Coordinates of C-alpha atoms in Angstrom, one line a residue:
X1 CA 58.7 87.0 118.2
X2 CA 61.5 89.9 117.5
X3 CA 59.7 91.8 120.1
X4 CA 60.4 88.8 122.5
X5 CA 63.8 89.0 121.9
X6 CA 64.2 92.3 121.9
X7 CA 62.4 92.6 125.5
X8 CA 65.1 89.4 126.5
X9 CA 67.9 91.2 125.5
X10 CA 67.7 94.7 127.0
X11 CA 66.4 92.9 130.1
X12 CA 69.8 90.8 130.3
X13 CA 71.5 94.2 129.3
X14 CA 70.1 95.7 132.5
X15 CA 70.2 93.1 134.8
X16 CA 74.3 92.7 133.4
X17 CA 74.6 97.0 134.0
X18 CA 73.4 96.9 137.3
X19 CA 75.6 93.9 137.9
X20 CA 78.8 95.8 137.0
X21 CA 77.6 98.4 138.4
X22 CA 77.7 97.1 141.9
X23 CA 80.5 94.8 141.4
X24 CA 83.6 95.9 143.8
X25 CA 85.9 94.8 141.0
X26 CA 85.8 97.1 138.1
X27 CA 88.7 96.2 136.3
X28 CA 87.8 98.0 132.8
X29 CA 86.6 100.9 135.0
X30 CA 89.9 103.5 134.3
X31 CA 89.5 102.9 130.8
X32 CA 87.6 105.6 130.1
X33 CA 89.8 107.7 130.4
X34 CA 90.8 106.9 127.1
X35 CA 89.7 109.1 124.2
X36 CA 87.9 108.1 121.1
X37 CA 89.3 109.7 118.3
X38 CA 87.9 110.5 114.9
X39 CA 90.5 110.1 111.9
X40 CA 91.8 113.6 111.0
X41 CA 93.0 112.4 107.5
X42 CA 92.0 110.4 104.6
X43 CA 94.1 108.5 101.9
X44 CA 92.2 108.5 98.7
X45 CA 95.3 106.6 97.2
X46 CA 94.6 103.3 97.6
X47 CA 98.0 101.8 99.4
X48 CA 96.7 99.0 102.2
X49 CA 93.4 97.9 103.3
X50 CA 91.8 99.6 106.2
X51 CA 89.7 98.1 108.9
X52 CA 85.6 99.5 109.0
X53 CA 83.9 100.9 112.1
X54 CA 82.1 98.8 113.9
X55 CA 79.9 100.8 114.7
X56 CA 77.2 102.4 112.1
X57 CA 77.3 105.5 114.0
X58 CA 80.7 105.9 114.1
X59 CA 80.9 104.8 110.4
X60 CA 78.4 107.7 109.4
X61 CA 80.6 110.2 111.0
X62 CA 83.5 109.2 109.2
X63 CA 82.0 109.2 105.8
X64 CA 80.7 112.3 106.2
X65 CA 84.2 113.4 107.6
X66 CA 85.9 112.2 104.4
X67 CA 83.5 113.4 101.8
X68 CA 83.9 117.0 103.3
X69 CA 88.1 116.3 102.9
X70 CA 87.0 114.8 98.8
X71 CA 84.7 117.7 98.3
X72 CA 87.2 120.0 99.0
X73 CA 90.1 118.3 97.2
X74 CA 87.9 118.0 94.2
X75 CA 87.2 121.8 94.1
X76 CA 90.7 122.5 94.7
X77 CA 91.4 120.3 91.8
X78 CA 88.9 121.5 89.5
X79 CA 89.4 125.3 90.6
X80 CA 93.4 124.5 89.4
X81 CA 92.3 123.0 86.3
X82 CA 89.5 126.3 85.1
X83 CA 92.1 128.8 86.6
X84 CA 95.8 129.7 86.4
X85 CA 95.7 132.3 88.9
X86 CA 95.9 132.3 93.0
X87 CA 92.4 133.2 93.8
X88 CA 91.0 131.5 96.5
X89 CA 88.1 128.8 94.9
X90 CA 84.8 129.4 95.2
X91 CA 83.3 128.1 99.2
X92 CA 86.7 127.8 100.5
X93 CA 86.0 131.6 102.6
X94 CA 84.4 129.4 105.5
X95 CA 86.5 126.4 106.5
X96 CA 84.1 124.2 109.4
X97 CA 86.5 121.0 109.5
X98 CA 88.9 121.0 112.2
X99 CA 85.6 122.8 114.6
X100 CA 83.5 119.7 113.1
X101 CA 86.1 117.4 113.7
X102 CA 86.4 118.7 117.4
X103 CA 82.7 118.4 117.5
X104 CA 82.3 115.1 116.4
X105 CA 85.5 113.7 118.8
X106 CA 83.5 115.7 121.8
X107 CA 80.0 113.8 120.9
X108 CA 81.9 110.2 120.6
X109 CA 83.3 111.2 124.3
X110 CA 80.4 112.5 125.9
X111 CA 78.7 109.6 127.6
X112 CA 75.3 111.1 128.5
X113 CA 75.0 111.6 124.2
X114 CA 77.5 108.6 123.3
X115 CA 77.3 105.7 125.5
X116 CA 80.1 102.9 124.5
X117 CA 78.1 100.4 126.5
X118 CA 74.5 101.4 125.5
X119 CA 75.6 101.1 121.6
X120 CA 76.9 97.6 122.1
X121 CA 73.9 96.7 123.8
X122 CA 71.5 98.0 121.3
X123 CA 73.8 96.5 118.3
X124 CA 74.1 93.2 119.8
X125 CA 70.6 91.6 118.9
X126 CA 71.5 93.2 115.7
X127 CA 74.6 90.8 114.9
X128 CA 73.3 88.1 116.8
X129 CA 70.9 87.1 114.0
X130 CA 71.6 83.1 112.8
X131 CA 70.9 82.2 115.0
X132 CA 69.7 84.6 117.4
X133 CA 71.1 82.3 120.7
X134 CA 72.0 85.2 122.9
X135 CA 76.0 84.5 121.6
X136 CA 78.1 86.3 118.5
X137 CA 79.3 83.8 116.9
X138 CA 82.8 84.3 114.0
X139 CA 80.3 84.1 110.9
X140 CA 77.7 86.7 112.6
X141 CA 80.7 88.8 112.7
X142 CA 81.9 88.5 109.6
X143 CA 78.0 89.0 107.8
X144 CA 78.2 91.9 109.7
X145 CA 81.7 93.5 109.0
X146 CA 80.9 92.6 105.4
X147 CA 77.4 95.0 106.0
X148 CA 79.9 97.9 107.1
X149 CA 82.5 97.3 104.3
X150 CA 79.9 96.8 101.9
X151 CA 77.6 100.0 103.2
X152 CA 81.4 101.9 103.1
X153 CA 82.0 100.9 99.4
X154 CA 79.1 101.9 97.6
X155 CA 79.0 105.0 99.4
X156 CA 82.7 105.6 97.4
X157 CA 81.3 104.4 94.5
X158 CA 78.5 106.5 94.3
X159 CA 80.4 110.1 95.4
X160 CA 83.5 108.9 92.5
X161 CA 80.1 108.0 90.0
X162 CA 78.7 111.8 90.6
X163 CA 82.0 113.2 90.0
X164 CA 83.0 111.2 86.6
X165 CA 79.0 111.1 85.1
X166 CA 79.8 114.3 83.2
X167 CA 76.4 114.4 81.5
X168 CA 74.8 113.1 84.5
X169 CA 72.7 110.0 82.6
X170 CA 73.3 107.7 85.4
X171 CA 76.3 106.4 83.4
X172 CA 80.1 106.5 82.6
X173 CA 81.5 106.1 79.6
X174 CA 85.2 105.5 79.2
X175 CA 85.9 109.3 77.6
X176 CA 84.3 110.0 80.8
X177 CA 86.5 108.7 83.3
X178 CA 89.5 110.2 84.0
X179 CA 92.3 108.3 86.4
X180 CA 93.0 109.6 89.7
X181 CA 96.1 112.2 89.6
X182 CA 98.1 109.5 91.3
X183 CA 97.8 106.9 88.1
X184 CA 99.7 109.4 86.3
X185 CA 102.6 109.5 88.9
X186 CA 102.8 106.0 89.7
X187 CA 103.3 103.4 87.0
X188 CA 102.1 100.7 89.3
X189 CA 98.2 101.2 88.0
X190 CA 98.6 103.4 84.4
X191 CA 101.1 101.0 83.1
X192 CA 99.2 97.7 83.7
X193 CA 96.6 98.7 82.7
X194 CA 94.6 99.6 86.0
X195 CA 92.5 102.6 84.5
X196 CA 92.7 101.6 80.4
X197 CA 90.4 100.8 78.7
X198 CA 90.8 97.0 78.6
X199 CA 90.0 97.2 82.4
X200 CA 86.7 99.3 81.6
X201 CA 85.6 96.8 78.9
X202 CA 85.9 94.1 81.4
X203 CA 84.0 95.8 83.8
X204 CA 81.3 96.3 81.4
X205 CA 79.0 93.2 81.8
X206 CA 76.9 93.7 79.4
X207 CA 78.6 95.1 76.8
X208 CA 76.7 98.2 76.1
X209 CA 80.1 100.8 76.1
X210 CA 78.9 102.3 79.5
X211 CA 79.1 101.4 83.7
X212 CA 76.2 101.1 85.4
X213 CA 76.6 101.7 89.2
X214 CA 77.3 98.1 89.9
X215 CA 79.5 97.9 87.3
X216 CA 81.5 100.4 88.1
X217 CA 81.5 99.4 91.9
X218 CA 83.3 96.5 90.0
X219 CA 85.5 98.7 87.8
X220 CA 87.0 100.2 90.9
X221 CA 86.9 96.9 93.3
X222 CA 87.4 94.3 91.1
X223 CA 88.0 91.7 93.8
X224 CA 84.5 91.5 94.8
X225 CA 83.0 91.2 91.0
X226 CA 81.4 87.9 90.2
X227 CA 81.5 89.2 86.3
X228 CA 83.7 86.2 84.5
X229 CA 84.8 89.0 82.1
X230 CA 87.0 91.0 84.7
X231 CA 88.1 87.9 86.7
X232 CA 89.6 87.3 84.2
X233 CA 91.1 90.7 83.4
X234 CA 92.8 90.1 86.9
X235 CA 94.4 87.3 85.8
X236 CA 95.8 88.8 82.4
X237 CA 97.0 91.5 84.8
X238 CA 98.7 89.2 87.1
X239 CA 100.5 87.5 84.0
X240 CA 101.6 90.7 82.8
X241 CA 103.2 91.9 86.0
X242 CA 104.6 88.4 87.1
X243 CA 106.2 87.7 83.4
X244 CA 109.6 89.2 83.9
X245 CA 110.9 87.3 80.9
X246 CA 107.6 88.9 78.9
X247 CA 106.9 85.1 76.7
X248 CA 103.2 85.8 77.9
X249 CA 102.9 83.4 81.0
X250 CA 104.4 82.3 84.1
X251 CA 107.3 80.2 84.8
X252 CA 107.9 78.1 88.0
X253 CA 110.8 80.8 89.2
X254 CA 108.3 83.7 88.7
X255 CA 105.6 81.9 90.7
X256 CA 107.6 81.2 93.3
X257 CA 108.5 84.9 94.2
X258 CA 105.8 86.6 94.1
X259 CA 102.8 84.4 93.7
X260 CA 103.0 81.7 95.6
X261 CA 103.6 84.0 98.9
X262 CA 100.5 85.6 98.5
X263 CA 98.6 82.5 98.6
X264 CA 100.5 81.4 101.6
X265 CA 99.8 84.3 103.2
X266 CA 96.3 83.9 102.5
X267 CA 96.1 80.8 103.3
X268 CA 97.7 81.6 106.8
X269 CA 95.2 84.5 106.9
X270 CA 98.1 86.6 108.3
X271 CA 98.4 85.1 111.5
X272 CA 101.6 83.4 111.0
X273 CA 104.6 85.5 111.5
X274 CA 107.5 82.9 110.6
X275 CA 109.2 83.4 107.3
X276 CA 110.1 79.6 105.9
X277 CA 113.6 79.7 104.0
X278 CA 113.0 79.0 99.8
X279 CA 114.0 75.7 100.6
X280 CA 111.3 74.2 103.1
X281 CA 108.4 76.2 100.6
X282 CA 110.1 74.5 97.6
X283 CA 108.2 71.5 97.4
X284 CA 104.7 72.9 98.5
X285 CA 105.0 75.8 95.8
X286 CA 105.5 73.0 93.2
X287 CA 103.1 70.8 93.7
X288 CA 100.8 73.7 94.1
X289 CA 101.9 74.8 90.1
X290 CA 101.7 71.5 89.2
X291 CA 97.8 71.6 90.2
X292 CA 97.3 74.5 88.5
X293 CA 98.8 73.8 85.0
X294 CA 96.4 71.8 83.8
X295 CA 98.2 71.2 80.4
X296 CA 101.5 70.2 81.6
X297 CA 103.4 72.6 79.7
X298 CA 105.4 74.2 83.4
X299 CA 103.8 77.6 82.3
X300 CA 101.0 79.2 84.2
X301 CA 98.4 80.7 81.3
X302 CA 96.1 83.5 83.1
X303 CA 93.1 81.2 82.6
X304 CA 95.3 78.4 84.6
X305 CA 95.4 81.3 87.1
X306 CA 92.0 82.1 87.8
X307 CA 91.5 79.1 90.2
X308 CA 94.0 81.1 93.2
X309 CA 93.0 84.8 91.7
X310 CA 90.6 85.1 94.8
X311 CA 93.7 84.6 96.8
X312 CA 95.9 87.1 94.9
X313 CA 93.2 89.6 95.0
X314 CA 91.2 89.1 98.5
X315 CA 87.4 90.1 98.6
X316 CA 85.7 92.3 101.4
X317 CA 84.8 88.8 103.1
X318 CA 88.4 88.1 103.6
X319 CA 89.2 91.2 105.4
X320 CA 85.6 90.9 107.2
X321 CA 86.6 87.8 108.5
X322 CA 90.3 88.9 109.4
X323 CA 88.4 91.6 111.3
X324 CA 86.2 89.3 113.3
X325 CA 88.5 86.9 114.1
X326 CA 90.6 89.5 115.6
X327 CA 88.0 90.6 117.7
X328 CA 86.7 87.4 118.9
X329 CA 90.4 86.2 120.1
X330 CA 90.6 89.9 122.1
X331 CA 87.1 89.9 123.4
X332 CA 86.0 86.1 124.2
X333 CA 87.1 85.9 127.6
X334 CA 85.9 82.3 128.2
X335 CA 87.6 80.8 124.8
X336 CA 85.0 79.2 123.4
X337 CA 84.8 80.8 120.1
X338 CA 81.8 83.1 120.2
X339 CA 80.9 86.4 122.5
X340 CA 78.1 87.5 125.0
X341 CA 76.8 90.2 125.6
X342 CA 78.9 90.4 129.5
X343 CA 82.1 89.4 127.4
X344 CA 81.5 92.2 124.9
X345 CA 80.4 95.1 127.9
X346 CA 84.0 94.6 129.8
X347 CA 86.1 94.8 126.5
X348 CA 84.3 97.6 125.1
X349 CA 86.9 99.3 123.7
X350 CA 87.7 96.1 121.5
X351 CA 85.1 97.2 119.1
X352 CA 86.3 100.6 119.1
X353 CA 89.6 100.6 118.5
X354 CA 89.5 101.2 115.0
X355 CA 89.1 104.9 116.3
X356 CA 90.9 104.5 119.4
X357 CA 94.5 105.9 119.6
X358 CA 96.4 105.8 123.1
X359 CA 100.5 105.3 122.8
X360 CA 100.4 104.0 126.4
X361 CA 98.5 101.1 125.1
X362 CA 98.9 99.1 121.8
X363 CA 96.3 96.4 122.9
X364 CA 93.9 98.5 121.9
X365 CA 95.2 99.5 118.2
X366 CA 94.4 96.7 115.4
X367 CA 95.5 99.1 112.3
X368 CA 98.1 97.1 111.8
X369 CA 97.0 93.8 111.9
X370 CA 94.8 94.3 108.4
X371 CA 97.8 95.9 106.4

């Protein structure tokens, strides 16, 4: 039966290709002029959440892209913490990046090796999965984003896990880890208590003193844990940076600024630009902490908290979703919620604009709209 549909689609594909190709209106045909571009630079300080390739291929280059930048910022690290003087550290004679960078910008471009079209084709039957209908549908997307994002994530976890197993038994211990140098700068993780070791006990599900791989995939994305123990963690730490009067919980005014925006925003899933005065959110925000303090008291506890902490603290899925939504309203040229293949062949450059750059033409650049 997947054979079938394989055979179907790349039949369509064809038939489509050769449609396009003959058609006397090529209206995305002077778009490929347009370069892909590989990112040049990675921010291992975590500051706003990035959108993933689409593309698995794509996705592969950058990874390995950004490991070569963490290998050699890890070596530069350690080399300044063995050695006081100037040498140069050990490997860093031959330098390869900027010609591999080149290298992998020339492959994305070259279409004989790199053919925009031909990938979407071959990935479509691959999103296209429940059901498999011949259309994309907003929860296909997502599933698949969340694959990316997910594929993306453990591939961090497991290069930070190498780095921090000092004794190499497949597990860290808290006298293990150390914080990223930024922690130390920046009071917005060391003193809440981002990287102490409250947050490392919560993270360790089953109590044994160490983190597993999951577990620390948890420790350092604890929005996407299902471990009770560190939702609730997030809650404490929401308390602690929300209590401005410091009596240990959350009153109505420190709610309102602060909290209560963030589920908003959620809620609106970022797509609504107006800014509603205090006074028109006034009544909403209330009867939204009256539904969460469940004991009447008009203070927020952090267990009282935990029922909105997925809003405060968005998962992958959120951002996944974000993502395909964003794509669907660009690419569905017919409005009816989902994408063909045809709708996905002219706006090709949809699905590639995560690592497309042109200053001529914003359409094209969705950075922004996942900040």
């Amino acid at each position: 039966m997947g054979k079938v549909s394989l055979f179907i689609y790349v039949t369509i594909a064809l038939l489509l290709l050769l449609l396009l190709s003959k058609s006397p209106n090529k209206p995305h045909s002077n778009r490929r002029h347009r370069r892909l571009k590989v990112r040049s630079s990675f921010n291992f300080r975590p500051t706003h959440h990035e959108p993933v390739p689409f593309d698995p291929l794509v996705a592969d280059i950058e990874r390995r892209r950004e490991d070569r930048q963490w290998e050699k910022q890890y070596i530069e690290h350690a080399h300044h913490e063995l050695s006081h003087n100037h040498d140069a550290a050990p490997g860093e004679e031959a330098q390869p990046e900027w010609e591999d960078f080149m290298n992998a910008e020339d492959y994305l471009n070259d279409e004989e090796k790199f053919n925009v079209t031909d990938r979407l084709v071959l990935l479509f039957p691959k999103i296209d999965v429940n059901p498999a209908d011949g259309y994309i549908n907003e929860d296909e997307l997502t599933d698949w984003n969340m694959q990316q994002a997910e594929r993306d994530v453990m591939h961090r976890t497991q290069r930070e896990m190498e780095t921090h197993d000092k004794n190499k038994d497949g597990f860290v211990s808290f006298a293990e880890y150390e914080p990223p140098t930024w922690v130390h700068n920046n009071s917005f993780g060391y003193d809440m208590g981002w990287w102490k070791e409250e947050h490392f006990n919560a993270s360790d599900a089953d109590g044994d003193g160490l983190l597993n791989l999951t577990e620390f995939n948890d420790f350092l994305h604890p929005a996407d844990t299902k471990n009770p123990k560190l939702i609730l963690w997030l809650s404490k730490e929401e308390v602690r940076e929300r209590d401005s009067d410091r009596d240990g919980k959350v009153n109505f005014k420190e709610f309102f600024h602060g909290l209560f925006d963030l589920v908003r925003n959620y809620d609106d899933e970022g797509h609504n630009s107006s800014h509603p005065s205090d006074d028109t959110m006034d009544a909403p925000a209330r009867q939204l902490f009256g539904q969460l303090d469940k004991d009447g008291d008009g203070y927020l506890s952090d267990v009282e908290l935990l029922p909105i902490i997925g809003k405060l603290h968005p998962s992958e899925r959120y951002y996944a979703k974000q993502q395909a939504d964003y794509i669907i309203s660009q690419a569905d040229t017919d409005k009816d919620g989902r994408l063909t293949l045809l709708e996905m062949i002219e706006n090709p450059y949809v699905f590639y604009s995560a690592i497309f750059t042109d200053e001529d033409d914003d359409d094209y650049i969705y950075h922004d709209e996942f900040r």
